Amino acid sequence: MAKAAIVGVGMTPFGKFPDKTLADIGWPSVKAAIADAGIDPKKIEACYCGTGLGGMMAGQRVLGRIGLTGIPITNIENACSSSSTALQQAVMAIRAGKYEAVLVIGVEKLSKFGGGTLPLEKEDWEVQNGMVMPALYAMRANRYMHEYGLTHEQLARVSVKNRKNGASNPDAQMRKEVSVEEVLSSRMIAEPFTLLQCCPIGDGAAALVVCSEKLARSLRTDPVFVAASDLTSGKFTSGFRDMTTPEITVRGAKEAYEEAGLGPRDIDVAEVHDAFSIAELLYYEAFGFCERGEAGALIDAGETDIGGRIPVNPSGGLLAKGHPIGATGAAQAVEITRQLRGQCGVRQVENAKTGLIHATGGGIAGFDHGACSIHILTI
Amino acid sequence: MKSDGTSTHSGKLLGEAFLSHDKAGRPQLVGALCEACRTAFFPPAEVCPSCASEEVVDEPFPLTGTIYTLSTVHVAASVWDVPYTIGYVDLPNGARVFSHFKGDVGIGTEVELSRAVVGKDLEGAKIESFVFVPVEA
């Protein structure tokens, strides 16, 4: 089976661009990825475009701006895992030998909804009865605090760490550091989450050029290889589910590690789905970076700082970089690719050779989450 | 159509189709039971989400349960009276029910069914819902 590699990355800095169309938010990241790859655009044979709420024909709208049309375009909606799924589909096609070079795009414009929490599926029973995403995650936090004694300060430390990382990331939406006090005294959204413990609503795009090993090595001396490409969805249950462990990520992580022949100790750097402060802590455990119940201790010890044992979210994560949901997966791949190439400057994780990216989303009743896509990248 | 995903309710009772009373007149939820695999679930549906059987019947649910987790929401669509508290009740028949809560509640509180106003629609008509409240000591 052919190996897939990422040879080009590009990103539209995340922010709020209500006056730009989705297509105009998207195309600069595509041009940047193609230039980064040094590939002739005509060699791109297909495109996989992820967007959660961008509307129909998102890929065509973006590529229409730059004349990259007439190739097969697959538009993908998988909530917050949309562009991770797009990457997974691209990798599958390259591995199958169907294409030599494809484009992956993640693009989103959430500012079109004005303010407030993310619009969820109206036909969902819980949504109709008042469920909002911050509350769903807050419930996980409350149960976890109840069972493991996690403190508000430990939750706030996730925001502090990621805002510090984001301050060094020119592509991040939030560029100012914050303190534990500022995090805990910001506006209450859904107890225990204050505003600074919730990822911001925003817009943005990211793009990747993914190709076969043979083509990759002809384009770059440092292609980033895909060691694992995993997609799974949540298991619906109407009964009692342990909300202190994200079952979908636990399953996806196991599958990804098995595919790559690697384990938690082999990961040098990770970009995980920190939509809310508790999320990153739950994912430390789901990925085996620490034991169950130990996530608070891990962050307290600074182990997930850029200089720590297992740096998590050097880009600033969703909390600081932002979370235009369909763009997030591709943006995580951009960050890890740059980390593995040694291009991250002040944010650089030393000697990063193996990285992990993880996006999971879709708040619907009965599921931990709807979708989860994990990739392990190596150089 | 509101951007937050709620439709405009008008003077309605959320979950009205699933509310009943037991023989003593106490409010009771009517959920579903799959006769094939014995899974109890809420809200009811015509097909079992566990085994896909259509041998599903209405099932009056236990009157009390235990709060598994909850959160008090301060920022939400304008139809809801904020702050409001929502979460999950675990019932003795194995079903987990999403509900609003009123009263002094926390993880582990034993709760029973009641009704309360939870918001108002754009015309100002009240939105009521079934809610769980602490069991009277």
Short mmCIF file of C-alpha atoms in Angstrom, two decimals:
data_model
loop_
_atom_site.label_atom_id
_atom_site.label_comp_id
_atom_site.label_asym_id
_atom_site.label_seq_id
_atom_site.Cartn_x
_atom_site.Cartn_y
_atom_site.Cartn_z
CA MET A 1 0.00 0.00 0.00
CA ALA A 2 1.39 3.42 -0.92
CA LYS A 3 2.33 5.81 1.87
CA ALA A 4 0.76 9.26 2.01
CA ALA A 5 2.75 12.38 2.87
CA ILE A 6 1.99 16.03 3.52
CA VAL A 7 4.21 18.24 1.37
CA GLY A 8 2.46 21.59 1.50
CA VAL A 9 0.63 23.51 4.20
CA GLY A 10 -1.11 26.85 4.28
CA MET A 11 -3.35 28.68 6.68
CA THR A 12 -5.61 31.72 6.76
CA PRO A 13 -5.13 33.20 10.23
CA PHE A 14 -8.23 32.58 12.33
CA GLY A 15 -10.31 35.58 13.33
CA LYS A 16 -13.62 37.26 12.53
CA PHE A 17 -14.23 38.21 8.90
CA PRO A 18 -17.95 38.85 8.56
CA ASP A 19 -17.42 40.87 5.41
CA LYS A 20 -15.57 38.12 3.58
CA THR A 21 -17.23 35.24 1.81
CA LEU A 22 -16.33 31.67 2.69
CA ALA A 23 -14.54 31.39 -0.64
CA ASP A 24 -12.43 34.47 0.10
CA ILE A 25 -11.54 33.13 3.53
CA GLY A 26 -10.48 29.86 1.90
CA TRP A 27 -8.45 30.55 -1.21
CA PRO A 28 -5.38 32.18 0.36
CA SER A 29 -4.69 29.03 2.38
CA VAL A 30 -4.92 26.92 -0.78
CA LYS A 31 -2.48 29.12 -2.71
CA ALA A 32 -0.13 29.08 0.26
CA ALA A 33 -0.22 25.28 0.53
CA ILE A 34 0.47 24.85 -3.18
CA ALA A 35 3.36 27.32 -3.04
CA ASP A 36 4.70 25.59 0.07
CA ALA A 37 4.63 22.25 -1.73
CA GLY A 38 6.31 23.67 -4.81
CA ILE A 39 3.87 21.59 -6.85
CA ASP A 40 2.41 22.54 -10.22
CA PRO A 41 -1.29 23.16 -9.45
CA LYS A 42 -2.22 21.19 -12.55
CA LYS A 43 -0.82 18.08 -10.87
CA ILE A 44 -3.50 18.21 -8.20
CA GLU A 45 -5.97 15.53 -9.12
CA ALA A 46 -8.71 15.86 -6.51
CA CYS A 47 -9.84 17.88 -3.53
CA TYR A 48 -11.40 16.96 -0.20
CA CYS A 49 -12.99 19.97 1.47
CA GLY A 50 -14.33 19.95 5.03
CA THR A 51 -16.79 22.45 6.42
CA GLY A 52 -19.34 22.08 9.20
CA LEU A 53 -21.70 24.92 8.45
CA GLY A 54 -20.26 26.51 5.30
CA GLY A 55 -23.09 25.42 3.05
CA MET A 56 -23.24 23.56 -0.22
CA MET A 57 -20.36 23.30 -2.68
CA ALA A 58 -17.79 24.77 -0.30
CA GLY A 59 -14.85 23.19 -2.16
CA GLN A 60 -16.05 24.41 -5.52
CA ARG A 61 -16.61 27.93 -4.18
CA VAL A 62 -13.08 28.12 -2.81
CA LEU A 63 -11.33 26.56 -5.80
CA GLY A 64 -13.46 28.53 -8.23
CA ARG A 65 -11.72 31.64 -6.93
CA ILE A 66 -8.35 30.45 -8.18
CA GLY A 67 -9.22 28.50 -11.27
CA LEU A 68 -8.49 25.10 -9.78
CA THR A 69 -11.68 23.56 -11.07
CA GLY A 70 -12.86 20.54 -12.96
CA ILE A 71 -11.22 18.06 -10.62
CA PRO A 72 -13.23 15.68 -8.42
CA ILE A 73 -14.22 17.57 -5.27
CA THR A 74 -15.69 15.81 -2.25
CA ASN A 75 -17.32 18.11 0.29
CA ILE A 76 -17.34 16.69 3.78
CA GLU A 77 -19.40 17.55 6.84
CA ASN A 78 -18.48 15.83 10.08
CA ALA A 79 -19.01 18.71 12.50
CA CYS A 80 -15.74 19.60 14.22
CA SER A 81 -13.99 16.68 12.51
CA SER A 82 -14.86 17.87 8.99
CA SER A 83 -11.38 18.65 7.69
CA SER A 84 -9.77 15.84 9.68
CA THR A 85 -12.19 13.57 7.86
CA ALA A 86 -11.23 15.29 4.61
CA LEU A 87 -7.59 14.42 5.37
CA GLN A 88 -8.57 10.85 6.19
CA GLN A 89 -10.38 10.52 2.86
CA ALA A 90 -7.42 12.05 1.01
CA VAL A 91 -4.99 9.65 2.69
CA MET A 92 -7.24 6.71 1.84
CA ALA A 93 -7.25 7.70 -1.84
CA ILE A 94 -3.46 8.18 -1.97
CA ARG A 95 -2.83 4.88 -0.18
CA ALA A 96 -5.13 3.11 -2.62
CA GLY A 97 -3.09 4.46 -5.48
CA LYS A 98 -6.05 6.33 -6.94
CA TYR A 99 -4.27 9.69 -7.00
CA GLU A 100 -0.71 10.96 -6.75
CA ALA A 101 -1.51 14.42 -5.38
CA VAL A 102 -4.62 15.85 -3.76
CA LEU A 103 -5.67 18.95 -1.89
CA VAL A 104 -7.28 18.99 1.55
CA ILE A 105 -9.13 22.11 2.67
CA GLY A 106 -10.86 23.06 5.90
CA VAL A 107 -12.90 26.24 5.83
CA GLU A 108 -15.51 27.83 8.05
CA LYS A 109 -17.28 31.15 8.59
CA LEU A 110 -19.08 31.12 11.94
CA SER A 111 -19.27 34.92 12.20
CA LYS A 112 -22.28 34.76 9.87
CA PHE A 113 -24.30 33.54 12.87
CA GLY A 114 -23.61 36.64 14.94
CA GLY A 115 -22.74 35.93 18.57
CA GLY A 116 -23.81 33.22 20.97
CA THR A 117 -23.13 29.54 21.15
CA LEU A 118 -22.62 27.30 18.14
CA PRO A 119 -25.89 26.48 16.35
CA LEU A 120 -26.66 22.79 16.84
CA GLU A 121 -29.01 20.43 15.02
CA LYS A 122 -32.59 21.62 15.60
CA GLU A 123 -34.04 18.13 15.35
CA ASP A 124 -31.98 16.91 18.28
CA TRP A 125 -34.11 16.30 21.39
CA GLU A 126 -31.60 17.78 23.80
CA VAL A 127 -30.98 20.84 21.66
CA GLN A 128 -34.72 21.49 21.56
CA ASN A 129 -34.72 21.33 25.34
CA GLY A 130 -31.93 23.79 25.98
CA MET A 131 -28.67 21.89 25.47
CA VAL A 132 -25.75 24.01 24.31
CA MET A 133 -22.17 22.84 23.67
CA PRO A 134 -20.63 24.64 26.66
CA ALA A 135 -23.18 22.92 28.92
CA LEU A 136 -22.41 19.48 27.49
CA TYR A 137 -18.72 19.88 28.22
CA ALA A 138 -19.49 21.55 31.55
CA MET A 139 -21.42 18.46 32.59
CA ARG A 140 -18.35 16.35 31.84
CA ALA A 141 -16.24 18.73 33.92
CA ASN A 142 -18.66 18.63 36.85
CA ARG A 143 -18.75 14.84 36.90
CA TYR A 144 -14.97 14.64 36.54
CA MET A 145 -14.48 17.14 39.37
CA HIS A 146 -16.89 15.09 41.49
CA GLU A 147 -15.06 11.81 40.85
CA TYR A 148 -11.44 12.94 40.77
CA GLY A 149 -11.25 16.15 42.79
CA LEU A 150 -10.12 18.31 39.86
CA THR A 151 -10.04 21.99 40.81
CA HIS A 152 -11.17 25.14 39.03
CA GLU A 153 -7.54 26.30 38.98
CA GLN A 154 -6.49 23.16 37.13
CA LEU A 155 -9.17 23.78 34.51
CA ALA A 156 -8.02 27.38 34.16
CA ARG A 157 -4.42 26.25 33.64
CA VAL A 158 -5.42 24.74 30.30
CA SER A 159 -6.58 28.15 29.09
CA VAL A 160 -3.51 29.87 30.52
CA LYS A 161 -1.13 27.43 28.79
CA ASN A 162 -2.89 27.59 25.46
CA ARG A 163 -3.32 31.36 25.46
CA LYS A 164 0.41 31.63 26.17
CA ASN A 165 1.15 29.38 23.20
CA GLY A 166 -1.30 31.26 21.00
CA ALA A 167 0.41 34.55 21.79
CA SER A 168 3.39 33.22 19.80
CA ASN A 169 1.28 32.03 16.88
CA PRO A 170 0.62 34.62 14.17
CA ASP A 171 -2.24 32.44 12.87
CA ALA A 172 -4.07 32.39 16.21
CA GLN A 173 -7.26 34.36 16.83
CA MET A 174 -6.40 35.18 20.45
CA ARG A 175 -2.93 36.69 20.87
CA LYS A 176 -2.96 37.86 24.48
CA GLU A 177 -1.82 35.81 27.45
CA VAL A 178 -4.20 35.43 30.38
CA SER A 179 -3.74 34.51 34.05
CA VAL A 180 -5.60 31.93 36.15
CA GLU A 181 -7.38 34.81 37.93
CA GLU A 182 -8.47 36.39 34.65
CA VAL A 183 -9.74 33.03 33.39
CA LEU A 184 -11.76 32.30 36.53
CA SER A 185 -13.22 35.80 36.77
CA SER A 186 -14.29 36.04 33.13
CA ARG A 187 -18.00 35.88 32.34
CA MET A 188 -19.79 32.67 33.43
CA ILE A 189 -21.14 30.71 30.47
CA ALA A 190 -22.16 27.29 31.82
CA GLU A 191 -20.91 26.37 35.28
CA PRO A 192 -18.02 25.81 35.82
CA PHE A 193 -16.93 27.28 32.49
CA THR A 194 -16.14 30.93 32.26
CA LEU A 195 -15.73 32.60 28.89
CA LEU A 196 -11.97 32.12 28.76
CA GLN A 197 -12.45 28.37 29.19
CA CYS A 198 -14.47 28.20 25.96
CA CYS A 199 -13.01 28.32 22.45
CA PRO A 200 -13.93 31.49 20.59
CA ILE A 201 -16.31 31.61 17.65
CA GLY A 202 -14.49 32.60 14.49
CA ASP A 203 -13.63 32.13 10.84
CA GLY A 204 -10.66 30.69 9.04
CA ALA A 205 -9.20 28.14 6.67
CA ALA A 206 -6.29 25.76 6.31
CA ALA A 207 -5.10 23.65 3.41
CA LEU A 208 -2.75 20.75 2.79
CA VAL A 209 -1.19 19.16 -0.27
CA VAL A 210 -1.08 15.41 0.30
CA CYS A 211 0.68 13.10 -2.09
CA SER A 212 2.27 9.71 -2.61
CA GLU A 213 5.68 8.99 -1.15
CA LYS A 214 7.32 8.95 -4.58
CA LEU A 215 6.00 12.38 -5.53
CA ALA A 216 6.63 13.70 -2.02
CA ARG A 217 10.32 12.84 -2.12
CA SER A 218 10.68 14.57 -5.49
CA LEU A 219 9.16 17.76 -4.05
CA ARG A 220 10.74 18.03 -0.61
CA THR A 221 13.57 16.68 1.48
CA ASP A 222 11.28 16.73 4.51
CA PRO A 223 7.91 15.18 3.61
CA VAL A 224 5.75 14.47 6.64
CA PHE A 225 4.40 10.94 6.47
CA VAL A 226 1.01 9.77 7.68
CA ALA A 227 1.65 6.84 10.01
CA ALA A 228 -1.98 6.54 11.08
CA SER A 229 -5.21 7.91 9.68
CA ASP A 230 -8.24 7.07 11.78
CA LEU A 231 -11.90 7.95 11.63
CA THR A 232 -14.57 6.70 13.94
CA SER A 233 -17.96 7.75 15.23
CA GLY A 234 -19.52 7.66 18.65
CA LYS A 235 -21.52 4.73 19.93
CA PHE A 236 -25.07 5.76 20.72
CA THR A 237 -26.39 4.72 24.09
CA SER A 238 -29.67 5.53 25.80
CA GLY A 239 -28.34 4.33 29.13
CA PHE A 240 -25.61 5.21 31.56
CA ARG A 241 -22.39 6.32 29.91
CA ASP A 242 -19.29 7.32 31.87
CA MET A 243 -18.95 10.96 30.86
CA THR A 244 -15.51 11.30 32.47
CA THR A 245 -13.91 9.37 29.66
CA PRO A 246 -14.37 10.23 25.99
CA GLU A 247 -15.13 6.75 24.67
CA ILE A 248 -14.90 7.75 21.02
CA THR A 249 -11.41 9.21 21.42
CA VAL A 250 -10.29 6.24 23.51
CA ARG A 251 -11.31 3.89 20.69
CA GLY A 252 -9.86 6.09 17.96
CA ALA A 253 -6.58 6.47 19.86
CA LYS A 254 -6.22 2.71 20.23
CA GLU A 255 -6.87 2.21 16.53
CA ALA A 256 -4.44 4.95 15.54
CA TYR A 257 -1.65 3.68 17.80
CA GLU A 258 -2.16 0.16 16.46
CA GLU A 259 -2.06 1.32 12.86
CA ALA A 260 1.15 3.26 13.44
CA GLY A 261 2.72 0.59 15.64
CA LEU A 262 3.30 3.29 18.26
CA GLY A 263 2.23 4.15 21.80
CA PRO A 264 1.70 7.27 23.92
CA ARG A 265 5.38 7.51 24.82
CA ASP A 266 6.31 7.80 21.15
CA ILE A 267 4.36 11.02 20.64
CA ASP A 268 6.60 14.10 20.77
CA VAL A 269 3.89 16.71 20.25
CA ALA A 270 0.10 16.69 20.01
CA GLU A 271 -2.71 18.97 18.86
CA VAL A 272 -5.88 17.77 20.56
CA HIS A 273 -9.45 19.03 20.62
CA ASP A 274 -9.48 21.55 23.47
CA ALA A 275 -12.86 23.09 22.66
CA PHE A 276 -13.31 23.72 26.39
CA SER A 277 -10.81 23.51 29.24
CA ILE A 278 -11.95 20.09 30.51
CA ALA A 279 -11.62 18.63 27.01
CA GLU A 280 -7.84 18.83 26.87
CA LEU A 281 -7.59 17.18 30.29
CA LEU A 282 -9.85 14.31 29.27
CA TYR A 283 -7.78 13.81 26.15
CA TYR A 284 -4.51 13.56 28.10
CA GLU A 285 -6.04 10.45 29.62
CA ALA A 286 -7.67 9.16 26.44
CA PHE A 287 -4.35 9.24 24.61
CA GLY A 288 -2.51 7.62 27.50
CA PHE A 289 -0.32 10.64 28.23
CA CYS A 290 -1.22 9.96 31.87
CA GLU A 291 -3.38 7.56 33.86
CA ARG A 292 -7.10 8.07 34.50
CA GLY A 293 -7.64 10.74 37.12
CA GLU A 294 -4.13 12.16 36.68
CA ALA A 295 -4.81 14.86 34.09
CA GLY A 296 -4.86 17.66 36.67
CA ALA A 297 -1.50 16.55 38.02
CA LEU A 298 -0.06 16.42 34.49
CA ILE A 299 -0.88 20.01 33.70
CA ASP A 300 0.14 21.18 37.18
CA ALA A 301 3.58 19.68 36.60
CA GLY A 302 3.99 21.60 33.34
CA GLU A 303 4.42 18.36 31.41
CA THR A 304 2.21 19.56 28.55
CA ASP A 305 3.93 22.95 28.17
CA ILE A 306 6.08 23.42 25.07
CA GLY A 307 9.18 22.52 27.09
CA GLY A 308 7.51 19.61 28.90
CA ARG A 309 7.50 15.86 28.47
CA ILE A 310 4.48 15.83 26.11
CA PRO A 311 3.72 19.28 24.67
CA VAL A 312 0.03 19.61 23.88
CA ASN A 313 -1.42 22.33 21.66
CA PRO A 314 1.71 24.38 20.96
CA SER A 315 -0.38 26.32 18.42
CA GLY A 316 -2.61 27.59 21.20
CA GLY A 317 -5.21 24.91 20.50
CA LEU A 318 -8.85 25.66 19.89
CA LEU A 319 -8.93 27.84 22.99
CA ALA A 320 -6.44 30.38 21.61
CA LYS A 321 -6.06 29.60 17.91
CA GLY A 322 -9.81 29.51 17.58
CA HIS A 323 -12.28 26.92 16.36
CA PRO A 324 -13.90 27.63 13.02
CA ILE A 325 -15.09 24.09 13.24
CA GLY A 326 -14.54 22.76 9.73
CA ALA A 327 -11.09 24.34 9.50
CA THR A 328 -9.74 22.97 12.76
CA GLY A 329 -8.56 19.52 11.64
CA ALA A 330 -6.58 20.86 8.70
CA ALA A 331 -5.13 23.63 10.89
CA GLN A 332 -3.91 21.05 13.40
CA ALA A 333 -2.19 19.22 10.53
CA VAL A 334 -0.57 22.49 9.47
CA GLU A 335 0.82 23.04 12.98
CA ILE A 336 2.16 19.52 13.44
CA THR A 337 3.68 19.49 9.96
CA ARG A 338 5.46 22.75 10.77
CA GLN A 339 6.54 21.37 14.16
CA LEU A 340 8.02 18.25 12.58
CA ARG A 341 9.82 20.37 9.97
CA GLY A 342 11.24 22.64 12.69
CA GLN A 343 9.50 25.76 11.40
CA CYS A 344 7.77 26.95 14.55
CA GLY A 345 10.27 29.41 15.97
CA VAL A 346 9.44 30.38 19.54
CA ARG A 347 6.73 27.68 19.64
CA GLN A 348 9.07 24.96 18.41
CA VAL A 349 9.02 21.67 20.29
CA GLU A 350 12.63 20.47 20.28
CA ASN A 351 13.35 17.36 18.26
CA ALA A 352 9.74 16.69 17.37
CA LYS A 353 9.71 13.65 15.09
CA THR A 354 6.27 12.16 15.75
CA GLY A 355 3.12 14.20 16.15
CA LEU A 356 -0.54 13.53 16.76
CA ILE A 357 -3.62 15.46 15.69
CA HIS A 358 -7.13 14.91 16.99
CA ALA A 359 -10.44 16.55 16.24
CA THR A 360 -13.76 15.33 17.59
CA GLY A 361 -17.16 16.86 17.49
CA GLY A 362 -20.81 16.78 16.90
CA GLY A 363 -22.99 17.32 19.94
CA ILE A 364 -26.02 15.07 19.53
CA ALA A 365 -28.06 13.29 22.17
CA GLY A 366 -26.90 9.86 23.22
CA PHE A 367 -23.36 10.15 21.88
CA ASP A 368 -20.07 11.01 23.54
CA HIS A 369 -19.43 12.85 20.31
CA GLY A 370 -20.55 12.12 16.78
CA ALA A 371 -17.21 11.92 15.03
CA CYS A 372 -13.52 11.63 15.86
CA SER A 373 -10.55 11.66 13.52
CA ILE A 374 -6.96 11.11 14.63
CA HIS A 375 -3.77 11.17 12.58
CA ILE A 376 -0.24 10.35 13.57
CA LEU A 377 2.43 12.11 11.51
CA THR A 378 6.14 11.34 11.35
CA ILE A 379 9.20 12.83 9.69
CA MET B 1 -35.51 30.33 12.56
CA LYS B 2 -33.05 31.34 15.23
CA SER B 3 -29.35 30.97 14.67
CA ASP B 4 -28.87 29.13 17.95
CA GLY B 5 -30.99 26.24 16.70
CA THR B 6 -34.21 26.68 18.66
CA SER B 7 -37.47 26.93 16.81
CA THR B 8 -40.03 29.40 18.02
CA HIS B 9 -42.25 27.69 20.61
CA SER B 10 -45.63 29.17 21.47
CA GLY B 11 -47.08 28.64 24.93
CA LYS B 12 -46.08 25.03 24.86
CA LEU B 13 -45.20 22.28 27.23
CA LEU B 14 -41.93 20.66 26.25
CA GLY B 15 -42.16 16.90 26.22
CA GLU B 16 -45.97 17.05 26.51
CA ALA B 17 -46.35 13.86 24.52
CA PHE B 18 -44.29 11.98 27.09
CA LEU B 19 -46.01 13.17 30.25
CA SER B 20 -48.63 11.29 32.17
CA HIS B 21 -49.62 10.50 35.75
CA ASP B 22 -49.47 7.38 37.85
CA LYS B 23 -52.50 5.98 39.68
CA ALA B 24 -51.85 8.28 42.63
CA GLY B 25 -51.83 11.32 40.36
CA ARG B 26 -48.11 11.91 40.51
CA PRO B 27 -46.43 13.18 37.31
CA GLN B 28 -44.77 10.38 35.37
CA LEU B 29 -42.66 10.18 32.25
CA VAL B 30 -43.70 7.77 29.55
CA GLY B 31 -40.64 6.37 27.86
CA ALA B 32 -40.18 3.34 25.67
CA LEU B 33 -39.22 -0.25 26.23
CA CYS B 34 -37.88 -2.53 23.54
CA GLU B 35 -39.53 -5.90 24.00
CA ALA B 36 -36.81 -7.62 22.01
CA CYS B 37 -33.74 -6.56 23.99
CA ARG B 38 -35.40 -4.97 27.09
CA THR B 39 -33.65 -1.62 26.66
CA ALA B 40 -35.60 1.25 28.23
CA PHE B 41 -35.02 4.60 26.56
CA PHE B 42 -36.19 8.20 26.47
CA PRO B 43 -37.52 9.98 24.54
CA PRO B 44 -39.58 7.18 22.99
CA ALA B 45 -39.16 6.22 19.36
CA GLU B 46 -40.65 3.59 17.05
CA VAL B 47 -37.42 1.70 16.72
CA CYS B 48 -34.97 0.51 19.34
CA PRO B 49 -31.66 2.42 19.27
CA SER B 50 -29.88 -0.57 20.70
CA CYS B 51 -31.03 -3.47 18.51
CA ALA B 52 -33.15 -1.82 15.78
CA SER B 53 -36.21 -3.86 16.65
CA GLU B 54 -39.60 -2.24 16.06
CA GLU B 55 -41.20 -4.19 18.91
CA VAL B 56 -41.13 -1.03 21.01
CA VAL B 57 -43.89 -0.17 23.47
CA ASP B 58 -44.73 2.77 25.67
CA GLU B 59 -43.44 2.26 29.18
CA PRO B 60 -44.30 4.34 32.24
CA PHE B 61 -40.96 5.21 33.78
CA PRO B 62 -39.86 5.13 37.43
CA LEU B 63 -40.95 8.25 39.30
CA THR B 64 -37.58 9.04 40.83
CA GLY B 65 -33.95 8.89 39.82
CA THR B 66 -30.48 10.18 40.67
CA ILE B 67 -28.73 13.14 39.08
CA TYR B 68 -25.63 11.91 37.22
CA THR B 69 -24.38 15.33 36.22
CA LEU B 70 -25.61 18.84 35.51
CA SER B 71 -24.62 22.39 34.66
CA THR B 72 -26.19 25.80 35.16
CA VAL B 73 -26.32 27.71 31.89
CA HIS B 74 -25.91 31.47 31.92
CA VAL B 75 -25.70 32.22 28.20
CA ALA B 76 -28.30 30.81 25.87
CA ALA B 77 -30.92 31.71 23.29
CA SER B 78 -33.42 34.33 24.39
CA VAL B 79 -36.30 31.85 24.65
CA TRP B 80 -34.74 30.33 27.77
CA ASP B 81 -34.95 31.96 31.22
CA VAL B 82 -31.31 32.14 32.28
CA PRO B 83 -29.73 30.91 34.37
CA TYR B 84 -31.21 27.45 33.97
CA THR B 85 -29.92 24.08 35.12
CA ILE B 86 -29.88 21.03 32.86
CA GLY B 87 -28.37 17.61 33.11
CA TYR B 88 -28.99 13.90 33.23
CA VAL B 89 -31.08 11.77 35.57
CA ASP B 90 -30.30 8.09 35.82
CA LEU B 91 -33.48 6.07 36.38
CA PRO B 92 -33.54 2.64 38.03
CA ASN B 93 -34.70 1.02 34.78
CA GLY B 94 -31.38 1.85 33.09
CA ALA B 95 -32.54 4.85 31.11
CA ARG B 96 -30.74 8.20 31.30
CA VAL B 97 -33.01 11.20 30.84
CA PHE B 98 -31.96 14.71 29.85
CA SER B 99 -33.93 17.26 31.84
CA HIS B 100 -34.15 20.70 33.36
CA PHE B 101 -33.81 20.88 37.13
CA LYS B 102 -35.28 23.21 39.71
CA GLY B 103 -34.45 23.54 43.36
CA ASP B 104 -31.34 22.71 45.34
CA VAL B 105 -29.70 20.04 43.16
CA GLY B 106 -26.29 18.54 42.64
CA ILE B 107 -24.62 15.34 41.50
CA GLY B 108 -26.23 12.47 43.39
CA THR B 109 -29.44 14.28 44.37
CA GLU B 110 -32.51 12.03 44.35
CA VAL B 111 -35.08 13.76 42.17
CA GLU B 112 -38.71 13.39 41.15
CA LEU B 113 -40.74 14.70 38.25
CA SER B 114 -42.52 18.03 38.28
CA ARG B 115 -43.36 20.86 35.88
CA ALA B 116 -42.03 24.41 35.67
CA VAL B 117 -41.72 27.43 33.38
CA VAL B 118 -38.37 27.39 31.61
CA GLY B 119 -38.70 30.25 29.15
CA LYS B 120 -40.93 32.27 26.90
CA ASP B 121 -41.31 32.42 23.17
CA LEU B 122 -41.02 35.48 20.97
CA GLU B 123 -44.67 36.34 21.51
CA GLY B 124 -44.17 36.24 25.26
CA ALA B 125 -46.11 33.01 25.81
CA LYS B 126 -44.64 30.83 28.55
CA ILE B 127 -42.69 27.70 27.74
CA GLU B 128 -43.18 25.00 30.34
CA SER B 129 -41.31 21.76 30.65
CA PHE B 130 -41.16 18.68 32.74
CA VAL B 131 -38.42 19.19 35.29
CA PHE B 132 -36.86 17.11 38.01
CA VAL B 133 -36.80 18.50 41.55
CA PRO B 134 -35.35 17.16 44.79
CA VAL B 135 -37.51 14.45 46.35
CA GLU B 136 -39.32 15.83 49.40
CA ALA B 137 -37.48 14.54 52.45
#
